[in-house]
PDB file of C-alpha atoms and ligand atoms in Angstrom:
ATOM      1  CA  UNK X   1      -0.010  -0.003  -0.005  1.00 84.00           C
ATOM      2  CA  UNK X   2       1.177   3.556  -0.802  1.00 91.00           C
ATOM      3  CA  UNK X   3       2.371   5.619   2.151  1.00 90.00           C
ATOM      4  CA  UNK X   4      -0.315   8.243   1.468  1.00 91.00           C
ATOM      5  CA  UNK X   5      -3.074   5.645   1.758  1.00 94.00           C
ATOM      6  CA  UNK X   6      -1.482   4.041   4.804  1.00 96.00           C
ATOM      7  CA  UNK X   7      -1.445   7.395   6.640  1.00 97.00           C
ATOM      8  CA  UNK X   8      -5.192   7.720   6.381  1.00 96.00           C
ATOM      9  CA  UNK X   9      -5.977   4.319   7.918  1.00 98.00           C
ATOM     10  CA  UNK X  10      -7.417   4.306  11.432  1.00 98.00           C
ATOM     11  CA  UNK X  11      -5.502   3.591  14.626  1.00 98.00           C
ATOM     12  CA  UNK X  12      -6.813   0.532  16.494  1.00 98.00           C
ATOM     13  CA  UNK X  13      -7.319   0.712  20.249  1.00 99.00           C
ATOM     14  CA  UNK X  14      -7.871  -2.556  22.098  1.00 99.00           C
ATOM     15  CA  UNK X  15      -9.022  -3.384  25.631  1.00 98.00           C
ATOM     16  CA  UNK X  16     -10.764  -6.189  27.473  1.00 98.00           C
ATOM     17  CA  UNK X  17     -13.820  -3.927  27.802  1.00 98.00           C
ATOM     18  CA  UNK X  18     -14.763  -0.271  28.137  1.00 98.00           C
ATOM     19  CA  UNK X  19     -11.764   0.840  30.230  1.00 98.00           C
ATOM     20  CA  UNK X  20      -9.416   1.533  27.347  1.00 98.00           C
ATOM     21  CA  UNK X  21     -11.642   4.500  26.492  1.00 98.00           C
ATOM     22  CA  UNK X  22      -9.567   6.346  29.147  1.00 98.00           C
ATOM     23  CA  UNK X  23      -6.579   5.930  26.803  1.00 98.00           C
ATOM     24  CA  UNK X  24      -8.613   6.695  23.675  1.00 98.00           C
ATOM     25  CA  UNK X  25      -9.596  10.049  25.217  1.00 98.00           C
ATOM     26  CA  UNK X  26      -5.921  10.945  25.612  1.00 98.00           C
ATOM     27  CA  UNK X  27      -5.196   9.850  22.049  1.00 98.00           C
ATOM     28  CA  UNK X  28      -8.033  11.991  20.695  1.00 98.00           C
ATOM     29  CA  UNK X  29      -6.688  14.983  22.641  1.00 98.00           C
ATOM     30  CA  UNK X  30      -3.194  14.874  21.177  1.00 98.00           C
ATOM     31  CA  UNK X  31      -4.024  13.294  17.825  1.00 98.00           C
ATOM     32  CA  UNK X  32      -7.458  14.783  17.094  1.00 98.00           C
ATOM     33  CA  UNK X  33      -7.299  14.325  13.308  1.00 98.00           C
ATOM     34  CA  UNK X  34      -6.786  10.572  13.379  1.00 98.00           C
ATOM     35  CA  UNK X  35      -9.601   8.067  12.886  1.00 98.00           C
ATOM     36  CA  UNK X  36      -9.892   5.374  15.542  1.00 98.00           C
ATOM     37  CA  UNK X  37     -11.434   1.923  15.843  1.00 98.00           C
ATOM     38  CA  UNK X  38     -11.987   1.082  19.505  1.00 98.00           C
ATOM     39  CA  UNK X  39     -12.537  -2.600  20.232  1.00 98.00           C
ATOM     40  CA  UNK X  40     -13.636  -3.817  23.675  1.00 98.00           C
ATOM     41  CA  UNK X  41     -13.819  -7.512  24.460  1.00 98.00           C
ATOM     42  CA  UNK X  42     -16.531  -7.168  27.113  1.00 98.00           C
ATOM     43  CA  UNK X  43     -17.804 -10.678  26.339  1.00 98.00           C
ATOM     44  CA  UNK X  44     -14.634 -12.164  27.842  1.00 98.00           C
ATOM     45  CA  UNK X  45     -13.913  -9.514  30.472  1.00 98.00           C
ATOM     46  CA  UNK X  46     -12.373  -9.511  32.973  1.00 98.00           C
ATOM     47  CA  UNK X  47      -8.953 -10.515  31.620  1.00 98.00           C
ATOM     48  CA  UNK X  48      -7.153  -9.805  34.879  1.00 97.00           C
ATOM     49  CA  UNK X  49      -8.349 -12.962  36.626  1.00 96.00           C
ATOM     50  CA  UNK X  50      -7.761 -15.303  33.654  1.00 97.00           C
ATOM     51  CA  UNK X  51      -4.680 -17.386  32.898  1.00 97.00           C
ATOM     52  CA  UNK X  52      -1.803 -15.981  30.861  1.00 97.00           C
ATOM     53  CA  UNK X  53      -2.602 -18.381  27.983  1.00 98.00           C
ATOM     54  CA  UNK X  54      -6.249 -17.311  27.833  1.00 98.00           C
ATOM     55  CA  UNK X  55      -5.384 -13.605  27.733  1.00 98.00           C
ATOM     56  CA  UNK X  56      -2.758 -14.234  25.036  1.00 98.00           C
ATOM     57  CA  UNK X  57      -5.204 -16.212  22.933  1.00 98.00           C
ATOM     58  CA  UNK X  58      -8.003 -13.622  23.248  1.00 98.00           C
ATOM     59  CA  UNK X  59      -5.658 -10.714  22.542  1.00 98.00           C
ATOM     60  CA  UNK X  60      -4.164 -12.367  19.447  1.00 98.00           C
ATOM     61  CA  UNK X  61      -7.621 -13.280  18.155  1.00 98.00           C
ATOM     62  CA  UNK X  62      -9.017  -9.739  18.431  1.00 98.00           C
ATOM     63  CA  UNK X  63      -5.881  -7.970  17.328  1.00 98.00           C
ATOM     64  CA  UNK X  64      -5.792 -10.272  14.282  1.00 98.00           C
ATOM     65  CA  UNK X  65      -9.353  -9.183  13.427  1.00 97.00           C
ATOM     66  CA  UNK X  66      -8.422  -5.520  13.832  1.00 98.00           C
ATOM     67  CA  UNK X  67      -5.375  -5.855  11.572  1.00 97.00           C
ATOM     68  CA  UNK X  68      -7.516  -7.608   8.981  1.00 96.00           C
ATOM     69  CA  UNK X  69      -9.706  -4.457   8.786  1.00 94.00           C
ATOM     70  CA  UNK X  70      -6.699  -2.357   7.806  1.00 96.00           C
ATOM     71  CA  UNK X  71      -5.217  -0.214  10.564  1.00 98.00           C
ATOM     72  CA  UNK X  72      -1.892   1.627  10.646  1.00 98.00           C
ATOM     73  CA  UNK X  73      -1.051   1.068  14.302  1.00 98.00           C
ATOM     74  CA  UNK X  74      -2.291  -0.494  17.519  1.00 98.00           C
ATOM     75  CA  UNK X  75      -2.598   0.761  21.050  1.00 99.00           C
ATOM     76  CA  UNK X  76      -3.127  -1.979  23.602  1.00 98.00           C
ATOM     77  CA  UNK X  77      -5.139   0.069  26.030  1.00 98.00           C
ATOM     78  CA  UNK X  78      -5.080  -2.731  28.599  1.00 98.00           C
ATOM     79  CA  UNK X  79      -2.270  -3.196  31.126  1.00 98.00           C
ATOM     80  CA  UNK X  80      -3.199  -6.870  31.505  1.00 98.00           C
ATOM     81  CA  UNK X  81      -3.103  -7.675  27.768  1.00 98.00           C
ATOM     82  CA  UNK X  82       0.111  -5.658  27.409  1.00 98.00           C
ATOM     83  CA  UNK X  83       1.867  -7.687  30.086  1.00 97.00           C
ATOM     84  CA  UNK X  84       0.637 -10.942  28.576  1.00 97.00           C
ATOM     85  CA  UNK X  85       1.074 -10.341  24.881  1.00 98.00           C
ATOM     86  CA  UNK X  86       2.835  -7.144  23.697  1.00 98.00           C
ATOM     87  CA  UNK X  87       6.220  -8.748  23.093  1.00 97.00           C
ATOM     88  CA  UNK X  88       4.722 -11.592  21.084  1.00 98.00           C
ATOM     89  CA  UNK X  89       2.485  -9.226  19.098  1.00 98.00           C
ATOM     90  CA  UNK X  90       5.509  -7.171  18.071  1.00 98.00           C
ATOM     91  CA  UNK X  91       7.201 -10.384  16.907  1.00 98.00           C
ATOM     92  CA  UNK X  92       4.118 -11.371  14.896  1.00 97.00           C
ATOM     93  CA  UNK X  93       3.600  -7.905  13.333  1.00 97.00           C
ATOM     94  CA  UNK X  94       7.107  -6.444  13.095  1.00 95.00           C
ATOM     95  CA  UNK X  95       6.253  -3.640  10.639  1.00 91.00           C
ATOM     96  CA  UNK X  96       3.399  -2.079  12.612  1.00 96.00           C
ATOM     97  CA  UNK X  97       3.690   0.480  15.439  1.00 98.00           C
ATOM     98  CA  UNK X  98       2.337  -1.304  18.528  1.00 98.00           C
ATOM     99  CA  UNK X  99       2.222   0.601  21.812  1.00 98.00           C
ATOM    100  CA  UNK X 100       1.084  -1.062  25.045  1.00 98.00           C
ATOM    101  CA  UNK X 101       0.134   0.697  28.248  1.00 98.00           C
ATOM    102  CA  UNK X 102       1.885  -0.164  31.513  1.00 97.00           C
ATOM    103  CA  UNK X 103       1.369   1.131  35.061  1.00 98.00           C
ATOM    104  CA  UNK X 104       2.759   4.686  35.444  1.00 98.00           C
ATOM    105  CA  UNK X 105       5.252   3.664  38.152  1.00 98.00           C
ATOM    106  CA  UNK X 106       8.051   5.855  36.789  1.00 98.00           C
ATOM    107  CA  UNK X 107       6.420   9.305  37.188  1.00 98.00           C
ATOM    108  CA  UNK X 108       4.932   8.264  40.530  1.00 98.00           C
ATOM    109  CA  UNK X 109       8.267   7.046  41.898  1.00 98.00           C
ATOM    110  CA  UNK X 110      10.015  10.252  40.855  1.00 97.00           C
ATOM    111  CA  UNK X 111       7.542  13.001  41.789  1.00 97.00           C
ATOM    112  CA  UNK X 112       9.154  13.558  45.194  1.00 97.00           C
ATOM    113  CA  UNK X 113      11.941  12.235  47.429  1.00 97.00           C
ATOM    114  CA  UNK X 114      11.359   8.516  48.152  1.00 98.00           C
ATOM    115  CA  UNK X 115       7.524   8.430  48.031  1.00 98.00           C
ATOM    116  CA  UNK X 116       5.334   5.521  49.019  1.00 98.00           C
ATOM    117  CA  UNK X 117       3.465   4.489  45.896  1.00 98.00           C
ATOM    118  CA  UNK X 118       0.414   2.238  45.903  1.00 98.00           C
ATOM    119  CA  UNK X 119      -0.105   0.453  42.556  1.00 98.00           C
ATOM    120  CA  UNK X 120      -3.655  -0.661  41.866  1.00 98.00           C
ATOM    121  CA  UNK X 121      -3.888  -3.190  39.033  1.00 98.00           C
ATOM    122  CA  UNK X 122      -5.441  -6.514  38.041  1.00 98.00           C
ATOM    123  CA  UNK X 123      -4.113  -9.715  39.656  1.00 98.00           C
ATOM    124  CA  UNK X 124      -2.477 -10.734  36.356  1.00 97.00           C
ATOM    125  CA  UNK X 125      -0.690  -7.433  35.782  1.00 98.00           C
ATOM    126  CA  UNK X 126       0.807  -7.633  39.263  1.00 98.00           C
ATOM    127  CA  UNK X 127       1.762 -11.272  38.940  1.00 97.00           C
ATOM    128  CA  UNK X 128       3.514 -10.932  35.584  1.00 96.00           C
ATOM    129  CA  UNK X 129       7.240 -10.679  34.974  1.00 96.00           C
ATOM    130  CA  UNK X 130       6.855  -7.300  33.187  1.00 96.00           C
ATOM    131  CA  UNK X 131       5.548  -5.654  36.353  1.00 98.00           C
ATOM    132  CA  UNK X 132       8.161  -7.311  38.549  1.00 97.00           C
ATOM    133  CA  UNK X 133      10.882  -5.844  36.340  1.00 97.00           C
ATOM    134  CA  UNK X 134       9.241  -2.410  36.443  1.00 97.00           C
ATOM    135  CA  UNK X 135       9.085  -2.536  40.224  1.00 97.00           C
ATOM    136  CA  UNK X 136      12.715  -3.603  40.507  1.00 97.00           C
ATOM    137  CA  UNK X 137      13.776  -0.630  38.382  1.00 98.00           C
ATOM    138  CA  UNK X 138      12.268   1.882  40.805  1.00 98.00           C
ATOM    139  CA  UNK X 139      12.494   0.175  44.172  1.00 95.00           C
ATOM    140  CA  UNK X 140      15.515   2.241  45.229  1.00 97.00           C
ATOM    141  CA  UNK X 141      13.618   5.476  44.524  1.00 97.00           C
ATOM    142  CA  UNK X 142      10.290   4.636  46.109  1.00 98.00           C
ATOM    143  CA  UNK X 143       8.450   2.236  48.381  1.00 98.00           C
ATOM    144  CA  UNK X 144       6.214   0.466  45.910  1.00 98.00           C
ATOM    145  CA  UNK X 145       3.164  -1.349  47.199  1.00 98.00           C
ATOM    146  CA  UNK X 146       1.349  -3.523  44.605  1.00 98.00           C
ATOM    147  CA  UNK X 147      -2.348  -4.047  45.263  1.00 98.00           C
ATOM    148  CA  UNK X 148      -4.345  -6.504  43.114  1.00 98.00           C
ATOM    149  CA  UNK X 149      -7.937  -5.313  42.757  1.00 98.00           C
ATOM    150  CA  UNK X 150     -10.085  -8.243  41.589  1.00 98.00           C
ATOM    151  CA  UNK X 151     -13.656  -7.074  41.063  1.00 98.00           C
ATOM    152  CA  UNK X 152     -12.943  -3.373  40.551  1.00 98.00           C
ATOM    153  CA  UNK X 153     -13.128  -3.279  36.751  1.00 98.00           C
ATOM    154  CA  UNK X 154     -16.571  -4.896  36.859  1.00 98.00           C
ATOM    155  CA  UNK X 155     -18.094  -1.731  38.385  1.00 98.00           C
ATOM    156  CA  UNK X 156     -16.842   0.334  35.426  1.00 98.00           C
ATOM    157  CA  UNK X 157     -17.990  -2.338  32.936  1.00 98.00           C
ATOM    158  CA  UNK X 158     -21.473  -1.930  34.412  1.00 96.00           C
ATOM    159  CA  UNK X 159     -21.261   1.836  34.133  1.00 97.00           C
ATOM    160  CA  UNK X 160     -21.304   2.153  37.927  1.00 95.00           C
ATOM    161  CA  UNK X 161     -18.848   4.996  38.541  1.00 94.00           C
ATOM    162  CA  UNK X 162     -20.142   6.577  41.733  1.00 91.00           C
ATOM    163  CA  UNK X 163     -22.563   4.164  43.434  1.00 94.00           C
ATOM    164  CA  UNK X 164     -22.636   3.191  47.097  1.00 96.00           C
ATOM    165  CA  UNK X 165     -21.500  -0.381  46.321  1.00 97.00           C
ATOM    166  CA  UNK X 166     -18.366   0.938  44.648  1.00 98.00           C
ATOM    167  CA  UNK X 167     -17.685   3.248  47.573  1.00 97.00           C
ATOM    168  CA  UNK X 168     -18.035   0.310  49.968  1.00 98.00           C
ATOM    169  CA  UNK X 169     -15.801  -1.910  47.799  1.00 98.00           C
ATOM    170  CA  UNK X 170     -13.085   0.776  47.696  1.00 98.00           C
ATOM    171  CA  UNK X 171     -13.330   1.475  51.429  1.00 98.00           C
ATOM    172  CA  UNK X 172     -12.641  -2.194  52.145  1.00 98.00           C
ATOM    173  CA  UNK X 173      -9.956  -2.599  49.472  1.00 98.00           C
ATOM    174  CA  UNK X 174      -8.095   0.540  50.555  1.00 98.00           C
ATOM    175  CA  UNK X 175      -8.758   0.395  54.290  1.00 97.00           C
ATOM    176  CA  UNK X 176      -5.034   0.141  55.178  1.00 97.00           C
ATOM    177  CA  UNK X 177      -4.148   3.177  53.037  1.00 98.00           C
ATOM    178  CA  UNK X 178      -6.832   5.726  53.965  1.00 95.00           C
ATOM    179  CA  UNK X 179      -6.220   9.251  55.237  1.00 92.00           C
ATOM    180  CA  UNK X 180      -3.179  10.060  53.154  1.00 94.00           C
ATOM    181  CA  UNK X 181      -1.111   7.090  54.323  1.00 97.00           C
ATOM    182  CA  UNK X 182       0.590   6.828  50.909  1.00 98.00           C
ATOM    183  CA  UNK X 183       2.064   9.674  48.829  1.00 98.00           C
ATOM    184  CA  UNK X 184       0.869   8.456  45.450  1.00 98.00           C
ATOM    185  CA  UNK X 185      -1.395   5.928  43.771  1.00 98.00           C
ATOM    186  CA  UNK X 186      -0.941   4.494  40.295  1.00 98.00           C
ATOM    187  CA  UNK X 187      -4.090   3.455  38.448  1.00 98.00           C
ATOM    188  CA  UNK X 188      -2.554   0.431  36.717  1.00 98.00           C
ATOM    189  CA  UNK X 189      -5.695  -0.701  34.884  1.00 98.00           C
ATOM    190  CA  UNK X 190      -7.355   1.414  32.236  1.00 98.00           C
ATOM    191  CA  UNK X 191     -10.788   0.990  33.808  1.00 98.00           C
ATOM    192  CA  UNK X 192      -9.745   2.635  37.086  1.00 98.00           C
ATOM    193  CA  UNK X 193      -9.386   6.286  35.904  1.00 98.00           C
ATOM    194  CA  UNK X 194     -13.196   6.296  35.617  1.00 98.00           C
ATOM    195  CA  UNK X 195     -13.361   5.702  39.381  1.00 98.00           C
ATOM    196  CA  UNK X 196     -10.622   8.248  40.107  1.00 97.00           C
ATOM    197  CA  UNK X 197     -12.794  10.651  42.130  1.00 96.00           C
ATOM    198  CA  UNK X 198     -13.945   7.950  44.537  1.00 97.00           C
ATOM    199  CA  UNK X 199     -10.431   6.473  44.821  1.00 98.00           C
ATOM    200  CA  UNK X 200      -9.126   9.950  45.653  1.00 98.00           C
ATOM    201  CA  UNK X 201     -11.860  10.460  48.228  1.00 97.00           C
ATOM    202  CA  UNK X 202     -11.083   7.171  49.945  1.00 97.00           C
ATOM    203  CA  UNK X 203      -7.283   7.537  49.874  1.00 98.00           C
ATOM    204  CA  UNK X 204      -7.234  11.183  50.927  1.00 98.00           C
ATOM    205  CA  UNK X 205      -6.941  14.504  49.123  1.00 98.00           C
ATOM    206  CA  UNK X 206      -3.136  14.779  49.443  1.00 98.00           C
ATOM    207  CA  UNK X 207      -2.461  11.576  47.499  1.00 98.00           C
ATOM    208  CA  UNK X 208      -1.174  12.212  43.960  1.00 98.00           C
ATOM    209  CA  UNK X 209      -2.836   9.956  41.423  1.00 98.00           C
ATOM    210  CA  UNK X 210      -1.086   8.809  38.244  1.00 98.00           C
ATOM    211  CA  UNK X 211      -2.201   6.797  35.243  1.00 97.00           C
ATOM    212  CA  UNK X 212      -0.465   5.790  32.058  1.00 98.00           C
ATOM    213  CA  UNK X 213      -3.018   6.992  29.494  1.00 98.00           C
ATOM    214  CA  UNK X 214      -1.381  10.257  28.542  1.00 98.00           C
ATOM    215  CA  UNK X 215       2.122   8.774  28.309  1.00 98.00           C
ATOM    216  CA  UNK X 216       0.825   5.943  26.113  1.00 98.00           C
ATOM    217  CA  UNK X 217      -0.889   8.449  23.775  1.00 98.00           C
ATOM    218  CA  UNK X 218       2.305  10.492  23.551  1.00 98.00           C
ATOM    219  CA  UNK X 219       4.313   7.379  22.724  1.00 98.00           C
ATOM    220  CA  UNK X 220       1.885   6.483  19.910  1.00 98.00           C
ATOM    221  CA  UNK X 221       2.199  10.000  18.501  1.00 98.00           C
ATOM    222  CA  UNK X 222       5.988   9.702  18.603  1.00 98.00           C
ATOM    223  CA  UNK X 223       5.895   6.313  16.869  1.00 98.00           C
ATOM    224  CA  UNK X 224       3.514   7.442  14.106  1.00 98.00           C
ATOM    225  CA  UNK X 225       5.553  10.586  13.537  1.00 98.00           C
ATOM    226  CA  UNK X 226       8.747   8.529  13.424  1.00 97.00           C
ATOM    227  CA  UNK X 227       7.267   6.269  10.711  1.00 96.00           C
ATOM    228  CA  UNK X 228       5.828   9.276   8.836  1.00 97.00           C
ATOM    229  CA  UNK X 229       2.342   7.859   9.435  1.00 98.00           C
ATOM    230  CA  UNK X 230       0.513  10.832  10.931  1.00 98.00           C
ATOM    231  CA  UNK X 231      -2.694  11.643   9.049  1.00 97.00           C
ATOM    232  CA  UNK X 232      -2.642  14.702   6.833  1.00 94.00           C
ATOM    233  CA  UNK X 233      -6.327  15.430   7.583  1.00 94.00           C
ATOM    234  CA  UNK X 234      -7.221  18.810   9.000  1.00 95.00           C
ATOM    235  CA  UNK X 235     -10.764  17.952  10.129  1.00 97.00           C
ATOM    236  CA  UNK X 236     -11.596  16.087  13.321  1.00 97.00           C
ATOM    237  CA  UNK X 237     -11.206  12.311  13.076  1.00 97.00           C
ATOM    238  CA  UNK X 238     -13.955   9.715  13.561  1.00 98.00           C
ATOM    239  CA  UNK X 239     -14.209   7.194  16.371  1.00 98.00           C
ATOM    240  CA  UNK X 240     -15.871   3.861  15.751  1.00 98.00           C
ATOM    241  CA  UNK X 241     -16.732   1.765  18.787  1.00 98.00           C
ATOM    242  CA  UNK X 242     -16.967  -2.013  18.489  1.00 98.00           C
ATOM    243  CA  UNK X 243     -17.540  -4.630  21.151  1.00 98.00           C
ATOM    244  CA  UNK X 244     -17.583  -8.437  21.263  1.00 98.00           C
ATOM    245  CA  UNK X 245     -20.967  -8.261  23.048  1.00 97.00           C
ATOM    246  CA  UNK X 246     -23.828  -7.498  20.670  1.00 90.00           C
ATOM    247  CA  UNK X 247     -25.192  -5.068  23.220  1.00 93.00           C
ATOM    248  CA  UNK X 248     -25.967  -1.484  22.143  1.00 96.00           C
ATOM    249  CA  UNK X 249     -25.654  -0.425  25.795  1.00 96.00           C
ATOM    250  CA  UNK X 250     -21.928  -1.232  25.753  1.00 97.00           C
ATOM    251  CA  UNK X 251     -21.372   1.070  22.759  1.00 98.00           C
ATOM    252  CA  UNK X 252     -23.521   3.700  24.464  1.00 98.00           C
ATOM    253  CA  UNK X 253     -21.392   3.409  27.630  1.00 98.00           C
ATOM    254  CA  UNK X 254     -18.189   3.759  25.602  1.00 98.00           C
ATOM    255  CA  UNK X 255     -19.515   6.950  24.020  1.00 98.00           C
ATOM    256  CA  UNK X 256     -20.555   8.291  27.410  1.00 98.00           C
ATOM    257  CA  UNK X 257     -17.122   7.554  28.917  1.00 98.00           C
ATOM    258  CA  UNK X 258     -15.414   9.074  25.867  1.00 98.00           C
ATOM    259  CA  UNK X 259     -17.391  12.285  26.252  1.00 96.00           C
ATOM    260  CA  UNK X 260     -16.915  12.487  30.045  1.00 90.00           C
ATOM    261  CA  UNK X 261     -14.115  14.767  31.204  1.00 66.00           C
TER     262      UNK X 261
HETATM  263  N1  DGL L   1      -8.517  -2.644  31.479  1.00 78.16           N
HETATM  264  C1  DGL L   1      -7.664  -3.697  31.746  1.00 78.16           C
HETATM  265  C2  DGL L   1      -6.284  -3.278  32.222  1.00 78.16           C
HETATM  266  O1  DGL L   1      -5.837  -2.185  31.956  1.00 78.16           O
HETATM  267  C3  DGL L   1      -8.070  -4.992  32.336  1.00 78.16           C
HETATM  268  C4  DGL L   1      -9.280  -5.200  33.091  1.00 78.16           C
HETATM  269  C5  DGL L   1      -9.594  -6.694  33.076  1.00 78.16           C
HETATM  270  O2  DGL L   1     -10.071  -7.141  32.037  1.00 78.16           O
HETATM  271  O3  DGL L   1      -9.398  -7.355  34.086  1.00 78.16           O
HETATM  272  O4  DGL L   1      -5.584  -4.031  32.861  1.00 78.16           O
END
């Protein structure tokens, strides 16, 4: 395909469900003229409590479908799928820019002198080798406390962002860390930024909250620019939402999350 045609193909954004919309929002902010196809695998969510093999298989299957539609790059807007599959995906598709999100441990560990940093993520993200290596890299600079959060993404998948059940769940999950007992929290799953206000309320107002969405979007911009693949369009790009569940409410929820600030 000619470079000019390639430039105008959409960017694919993949997640296990609706959470990756938090990354898509950042992409649309810094690359507003690109077209996007967002694919959420809500039928098989959550990924974070599955086995490594299952997450790899599901990720390869859906990414394969996305590539078959013709896309010029892929953002894996899922920390869990990134830890399970990004390396293998890059091996399988060597010519395509593939950017995967990972927990924003680096900015959190460096924002002040030796902070205590709570990392909220799925059980798989925390268990995987990729996260262990990330933690090792910063453990001299910060006290890093990994916290698996099974059950948290399900609230966001249901569109429950502020309910009493979520508040109760977070109060229990974070009971040891309330009242500003940590300096920072990393939202290491792309669903969690949609519960940021409640997480902040439970942890305390002085806690700095980090997530990897913006950094991931910046990295995709850098990669596309490096490959001379940025769209030449001047009008606003289009976003197409797809989901493995044939449920119009899922698409509706994605749109609502995309439009929320
Ligand atoms: N949104 C995903 C992540 O960033 C995973 C949630 C899940 O499917 O468990 O890790």
